PDB file of C-alpha atoms in Angstrom:
ATOM      1  CA  MET A   1     -90.278  74.342 189.013  1.00 88.00           C
ATOM      2  CA  LYS A   2     -90.403  72.762 192.442  1.00 91.00           C
ATOM      3  CA  MET A   3     -91.728  75.987 193.932  1.00 93.00           C
ATOM      4  CA  LEU A   4     -94.473  76.233 191.302  1.00 94.00           C
ATOM      5  CA  CYS A   5     -95.530  72.606 191.720  1.00 95.00           C
ATOM      6  CA  ARG A   6     -95.504  73.009 195.498  1.00 96.00           C
ATOM      7  CA  TRP A   7     -97.636  76.165 195.202  1.00 97.00           C
ATOM      8  CA  ILE A   8    -100.145  74.417 192.929  1.00 97.00           C
ATOM      9  CA  ARG A   9    -100.313  71.462 195.333  1.00 97.00           C
ATOM     10  CA  ARG A  10    -101.124  73.823 198.210  1.00 96.00           C
ATOM     11  CA  HIS A  11    -103.493  76.207 196.481  1.00 97.00           C
ATOM     12  CA  ALA A  12    -104.848  74.972 193.176  1.00 96.00           C
ATOM     13  CA  LEU A  13    -105.458  71.227 192.902  1.00 95.00           C
ATOM     14  CA  ASP A  14    -109.191  71.764 193.444  1.00 95.00           C
ATOM     15  CA  VAL A  15    -109.578  74.660 191.017  1.00 95.00           C
ATOM     16  CA  GLU A  16    -111.967  73.818 188.198  1.00 94.00           C
ATOM     17  CA  GLY A  17    -110.150  73.530 184.883  1.00 90.00           C
ATOM     18  CA  ILE A  18    -106.693  74.236 186.311  1.00 92.00           C
ATOM     19  CA  PHE A  19    -104.252  74.384 183.358  1.00 93.00           C
ATOM     20  CA  ARG A  20    -107.168  74.803 180.924  1.00 92.00           C
ATOM     21  CA  LYS A  21    -107.679  78.471 181.693  1.00 90.00           C
ATOM     22  CA  PRO A  22    -104.782  80.781 180.797  1.00 92.00           C
ATOM     23  CA  GLY A  23    -103.292  83.187 183.290  1.00 94.00           C
ATOM     24  CA  ASN A  24    -103.120  86.937 182.837  1.00 95.00           C
ATOM     25  CA  GLY A  25    -100.459  87.405 180.154  1.00 93.00           C
ATOM     26  CA  ARG A  26     -99.043  90.606 181.591  1.00 96.00           C
ATOM     27  CA  GLN A  27     -98.872  89.188 185.118  1.00 96.00           C
ATOM     28  CA  VAL A  28     -97.320  85.918 183.912  1.00 93.00           C
ATOM     29  CA  ARG A  29     -94.616  87.810 181.985  1.00 92.00           C
ATOM     30  CA  ALA A  30     -93.948  89.921 185.097  1.00 94.00           C
ATOM     31  CA  TRP A  31     -93.598  86.770 187.207  1.00 94.00           C
ATOM     32  CA  ILE A  32     -91.219  85.254 184.668  1.00 91.00           C
ATOM     33  CA  ALA A  33     -89.017  88.355 184.869  1.00 91.00           C
ATOM     34  CA  LYS A  34     -89.111  88.292 188.689  1.00 93.00           C
ATOM     35  CA  LEU A  35     -88.323  84.570 188.868  1.00 90.00           C
ATOM     36  CA  ASN A  36     -85.492  84.942 186.357  1.00 87.00           C
ATOM     37  CA  ALA A  37     -84.031  87.702 188.542  1.00 91.00           C
ATOM     38  CA  ASP A  38     -84.572  85.809 191.814  1.00 91.00           C
ATOM     39  CA  PRO A  39     -85.149  82.034 191.482  1.00 86.00           C
ATOM     40  CA  THR A  40     -85.756  81.781 195.247  1.00 91.00           C
ATOM     41  CA  LEU A  41     -88.860  83.966 194.997  1.00 92.00           C
ATOM     42  CA  GLU A  42     -92.129  82.379 196.125  1.00 94.00           C
ATOM     43  CA  LEU A  43     -95.592  83.065 194.755  1.00 95.00           C
ATOM     44  CA  PRO A  44     -97.896  84.594 197.369  1.00 97.00           C
ATOM     45  CA  PRO A  45    -100.819  82.422 198.530  1.00 96.00           C
ATOM     46  CA  ASP A  46    -103.326  84.807 196.942  1.00 96.00           C
ATOM     47  CA  GLU A  47    -101.796  84.626 193.433  1.00 96.00           C
ATOM     48  CA  MET A  48    -104.222  83.657 190.679  1.00 96.00           C
ATOM     49  CA  CYS A  49    -104.138  79.882 190.196  1.00 96.00           C
ATOM     50  CA  GLU A  50    -104.227  80.333 186.433  1.00 96.00           C
ATOM     51  CA  ASN A  51    -101.032  82.396 186.616  1.00 96.00           C
ATOM     52  CA  ALA A  52     -99.197  79.632 188.480  1.00 96.00           C
ATOM     53  CA  ALA A  53    -100.388  77.019 185.985  1.00 96.00           C
ATOM     54  CA  SER A  54     -99.389  79.263 183.068  1.00 94.00           C
ATOM     55  CA  LEU A  55     -95.914  79.660 184.558  1.00 94.00           C
ATOM     56  CA  VAL A  56     -95.452  75.873 184.466  1.00 93.00           C
ATOM     57  CA  VAL A  57     -96.575  75.714 180.839  1.00 90.00           C
ATOM     58  CA  LYS A  58     -94.461  78.732 179.834  1.00 87.00           C
ATOM     59  CA  PHE A  59     -91.448  77.189 181.551  1.00 84.00           C
ATOM     60  CA  LEU A  60     -91.778  74.022 179.491  1.00 79.00           C
ATOM     61  CA  MET A  61     -92.397  75.962 176.288  1.00 75.00           C
ATOM     62  CA  GLY A  62     -89.520  78.345 176.935  1.00 69.00           C
ATOM     63  CA  LEU A  63     -86.722  75.895 177.630  1.00 59.00           C
ATOM     64  CA  LYS A  64     -83.681  76.670 175.498  1.00 52.00           C
ATOM     65  CA  GLY A  65     -80.936  74.319 174.469  1.00 51.00           C
ATOM     66  CA  GLU A  66     -77.219  75.045 174.512  1.00 51.00           C
ATOM     67  CA  ASP A  67     -77.535  76.494 171.002  1.00 52.00           C
ATOM     68  CA  GLY A  68     -80.156  79.026 172.145  1.00 52.00           C
ATOM     69  CA  LEU A  69     -82.893  77.285 170.171  1.00 47.00           C
ATOM     70  CA  PRO A  70     -85.970  75.842 171.876  1.00 49.00           C
ATOM     71  CA  ALA A  71     -84.922  72.836 173.927  1.00 52.00           C
ATOM     72  CA  LYS A  72     -86.296  69.428 173.317  1.00 53.00           C
ATOM     73  CA  ILE A  73     -87.363  68.406 176.819  1.00 52.00           C
ATOM     74  CA  TRP A  74     -88.361  65.145 175.233  1.00 49.00           C
ATOM     75  CA  GLY A  75     -86.504  63.647 172.385  1.00 49.00           C
ATOM     76  CA  PRO A  76     -84.156  64.736 169.670  1.00 51.00           C
ATOM     77  CA  GLU A  77     -81.775  67.644 169.150  1.00 56.00           C
ATOM     78  CA  SER A  78     -81.556  67.425 165.348  1.00 55.00           C
ATOM     79  CA  SER A  79     -83.733  66.579 162.353  1.00 57.00           C
ATOM     80  CA  ALA A  80     -82.047  63.193 161.947  1.00 61.00           C
ATOM     81  CA  GLN A  81     -82.604  62.428 165.614  1.00 59.00           C
ATOM     82  CA  ALA A  82     -86.230  63.615 165.302  1.00 55.00           C
ATOM     83  CA  VAL A  83     -86.878  61.073 162.551  1.00 59.00           C
ATOM     84  CA  GLN A  84     -85.266  58.311 164.612  1.00 64.00           C
ATOM     85  CA  PHE A  85     -87.118  59.337 167.769  1.00 60.00           C
ATOM     86  CA  SER A  86     -90.461  59.384 165.920  1.00 61.00           C
ATOM     87  CA  ARG A  87     -89.788  55.891 164.623  1.00 70.00           C
ATOM     88  CA  GLU A  88     -88.885  54.696 168.103  1.00 71.00           C
ATOM     89  CA  VAL A  89     -92.062  56.158 169.593  1.00 68.00           C
ATOM     90  CA  ARG A  90     -94.272  54.659 166.871  1.00 70.00           C
ATOM     91  CA  THR A  91     -92.572  51.309 167.337  1.00 78.00           C
ATOM     92  CA  MET A  92     -93.024  51.481 171.101  1.00 76.00           C
ATOM     93  CA  VAL A  93     -96.730  52.306 170.815  1.00 73.00           C
ATOM     94  CA  LYS A  94     -97.280  49.487 168.296  1.00 78.00           C
ATOM     95  CA  GLU A  95     -95.323  46.979 170.355  1.00 79.00           C
ATOM     96  CA  CYS A  96     -97.172  47.877 173.538  1.00 77.00           C
ATOM     97  CA  GLY A  97    -100.508  47.561 171.758  1.00 75.00           C
ATOM     98  CA  GLY A  98    -102.988  46.535 174.414  1.00 72.00           C
ATOM     99  CA  ASP A  99    -100.259  45.446 176.849  1.00 77.00           C
ATOM    100  CA  TYR A 100    -100.901  48.156 179.418  1.00 78.00           C
ATOM    101  CA  ASP A 101     -98.400  46.648 181.860  1.00 84.00           C
ATOM    102  CA  ARG A 102     -95.595  47.284 179.380  1.00 84.00           C
ATOM    103  CA  ILE A 103     -96.350  50.985 178.806  1.00 86.00           C
ATOM    104  CA  PRO A 104     -94.804  52.268 182.065  1.00 91.00           C
ATOM    105  CA  ILE A 105     -91.659  50.232 181.400  1.00 90.00           C
ATOM    106  CA  GLU A 106     -91.284  51.714 177.916  1.00 86.00           C
ATOM    107  CA  VAL A 107     -92.001  55.275 179.075  1.00 87.00           C
ATOM    108  CA  ASN A 108     -89.404  54.815 181.813  1.00 92.00           C
ATOM    109  CA  ARG A 109     -86.915  53.581 179.206  1.00 88.00           C
ATOM    110  CA  LEU A 110     -87.498  56.683 177.074  1.00 82.00           C
ATOM    111  CA  LEU A 111     -87.224  58.966 180.116  1.00 85.00           C
ATOM    112  CA  LYS A 112     -83.799  57.494 180.822  1.00 87.00           C
ATOM    113  CA  THR A 113     -82.590  58.794 177.454  1.00 80.00           C
ATOM    114  CA  LEU A 114     -83.131  62.383 178.681  1.00 79.00           C
ATOM    115  CA  PRO A 115     -80.702  64.503 180.676  1.00 80.00           C
ATOM    116  CA  ARG A 116     -81.175  64.082 184.433  1.00 86.00           C
ATOM    117  CA  GLU A 117     -82.477  67.659 184.792  1.00 84.00           C
ATOM    118  CA  ASN A 118     -85.265  66.930 182.317  1.00 81.00           C
ATOM    119  CA  GLN A 119     -86.073  63.672 184.088  1.00 87.00           C
ATOM    120  CA  ALA A 120     -86.330  65.523 187.409  1.00 90.00           C
ATOM    121  CA  THR A 121     -88.476  68.294 185.904  1.00 88.00           C
ATOM    122  CA  LEU A 122     -90.899  65.847 184.326  1.00 90.00           C
ATOM    123  CA  LYS A 123     -91.017  63.827 187.544  1.00 94.00           C
ATOM    124  CA  GLU A 124     -91.911  66.938 189.556  1.00 95.00           C
ATOM    125  CA  ILE A 125     -94.638  67.993 187.141  1.00 94.00           C
ATOM    126  CA  ALA A 126     -96.064  64.485 186.674  1.00 95.00           C
ATOM    127  CA  GLY A 127     -96.110  63.966 190.454  1.00 97.00           C
ATOM    128  CA  MET A 128     -98.100  67.153 191.000  1.00 97.00           C
ATOM    129  CA  LEU A 129    -100.507  66.235 188.190  1.00 97.00           C
ATOM    130  CA  ASN A 130    -100.845  62.694 189.526  1.00 97.00           C
ATOM    131  CA  GLU A 131    -101.921  64.182 192.843  1.00 97.00           C
ATOM    132  CA  ALA A 132    -104.383  66.460 191.018  1.00 97.00           C
ATOM    133  CA  CYS A 133    -105.912  63.349 189.411  1.00 96.00           C
ATOM    134  CA  GLN A 134    -106.859  61.816 192.752  1.00 96.00           C
ATOM    135  CA  PRO A 135    -110.633  61.534 193.332  1.00 96.00           C
ATOM    136  CA  GLU A 136    -110.705  64.154 196.077  1.00 96.00           C
ATOM    137  CA  HIS A 137    -109.473  66.712 193.529  1.00 96.00           C
ATOM    138  CA  THR A 138    -111.069  65.552 190.270  1.00 95.00           C
ATOM    139  CA  GLU A 139    -114.541  66.072 191.699  1.00 94.00           C
ATOM    140  CA  THR A 140    -113.891  69.812 191.641  1.00 95.00           C
ATOM    141  CA  ASN A 141    -111.090  70.362 189.100  1.00 95.00           C
ATOM    142  CA  LEU A 142    -112.909  68.241 186.490  1.00 95.00           C
ATOM    143  CA  MET A 143    -109.595  67.156 184.980  1.00 95.00           C
ATOM    144  CA  ASP A 144    -107.959  63.803 184.260  1.00 95.00           C
ATOM    145  CA  ALA A 145    -104.540  62.650 183.060  1.00 95.00           C
ATOM    146  CA  TYR A 146    -105.521  63.001 179.400  1.00 93.00           C
ATOM    147  CA  LYS A 147    -106.714  66.595 179.842  1.00 94.00           C
ATOM    148  CA  PHE A 148    -103.682  67.543 181.945  1.00 93.00           C
ATOM    149  CA  GLY A 149    -101.316  66.098 179.363  1.00 88.00           C
ATOM    150  CA  LEU A 150    -103.050  67.987 176.593  1.00 89.00           C
ATOM    151  CA  CYS A 151    -103.045  71.295 178.491  1.00 90.00           C
ATOM    152  CA  VAL A 152     -99.520  71.132 179.933  1.00 88.00           C
ATOM    153  CA  THR A 153     -97.486  69.453 177.193  1.00 80.00           C
ATOM    154  CA  PRO A 154     -99.521  69.024 174.000  1.00 76.00           C
ATOM    155  CA  ALA A 155     -96.474  67.936 171.976  1.00 72.00           C
ATOM    156  CA  ILE A 156     -95.944  64.967 174.296  1.00 75.00           C
ATOM    157  CA  GLN A 157     -99.522  64.604 175.554  1.00 79.00           C
ATOM    158  CA  TRP A 158     -99.640  60.804 175.420  1.00 82.00           C
ATOM    159  CA  PHE A 159     -96.341  60.491 177.304  1.00 83.00           C
ATOM    160  CA  MET A 160     -97.417  62.963 179.969  1.00 89.00           C
ATOM    161  CA  GLN A 161    -100.686  61.086 180.360  1.00 92.00           C
ATOM    162  CA  GLN A 162     -98.762  57.859 180.886  1.00 91.00           C
ATOM    163  CA  MET A 163     -96.375  59.537 183.355  1.00 93.00           C
ATOM    164  CA  ILE A 164     -99.360  60.813 185.343  1.00 96.00           C
ATOM    165  CA  GLU A 165    -101.410  57.614 185.273  1.00 95.00           C
ATOM    166  CA  ASN A 166     -98.437  55.333 185.960  1.00 95.00           C
ATOM    167  CA  TYR A 167     -96.391  57.730 188.083  1.00 97.00           C
ATOM    168  CA  ASP A 168     -95.102  55.201 190.638  1.00 96.00           C
ATOM    169  CA  GLU A 169     -94.020  52.660 188.035  1.00 95.00           C
ATOM    170  CA  VAL A 170     -92.581  55.167 185.546  1.00 95.00           C
ATOM    171  CA  PHE A 171     -90.494  57.120 188.075  1.00 96.00           C
ATOM    172  CA  ALA A 172     -89.642  54.352 190.565  1.00 94.00           C
ATOM    173  CA  ASP A 173     -85.916  54.310 189.726  1.00 93.00           C
ATOM    174  CA  LEU A 174     -85.435  57.893 188.497  1.00 90.00           C
ATOM    175  CA  PRO A 175     -84.001  60.790 190.520  1.00 82.00           C
TER     176      PRO A 175
END
């Protein structure tokens, strides 16, 4: 993931609609096979930006848990935990209400419930997207934190948006 985020930082932050346009399915699948075989592989500078962005999305969508089922990068591992997690999220959103200073604190608290690897992965992705949201890039990529969250992690769009917009506060004390 670090390699992909680094590549996007170098080559794609100014690409219009990055993460909105899908990569070439056949090429993305080929890259996944290559990266699975050799995790040290680097994308060439002339790779299609959409392919790199699709690899990030596919990585998040393809995470598997210890049981071989799709991993929950955010939240519960069982139906009972899903119900509890949903309640906790709804409660957090209600309690934060219009208190925008509290949102990063609550998102940070929820991040700390995740395994460290998931925290680090989300930090890497949110950091890259935070950089893409800087004015020098948004003039050409035409994206913002809301759009990035929706395109990269639709299931946790609001959380990703908060991680992007409040990156420094949310990740200040995380690895």
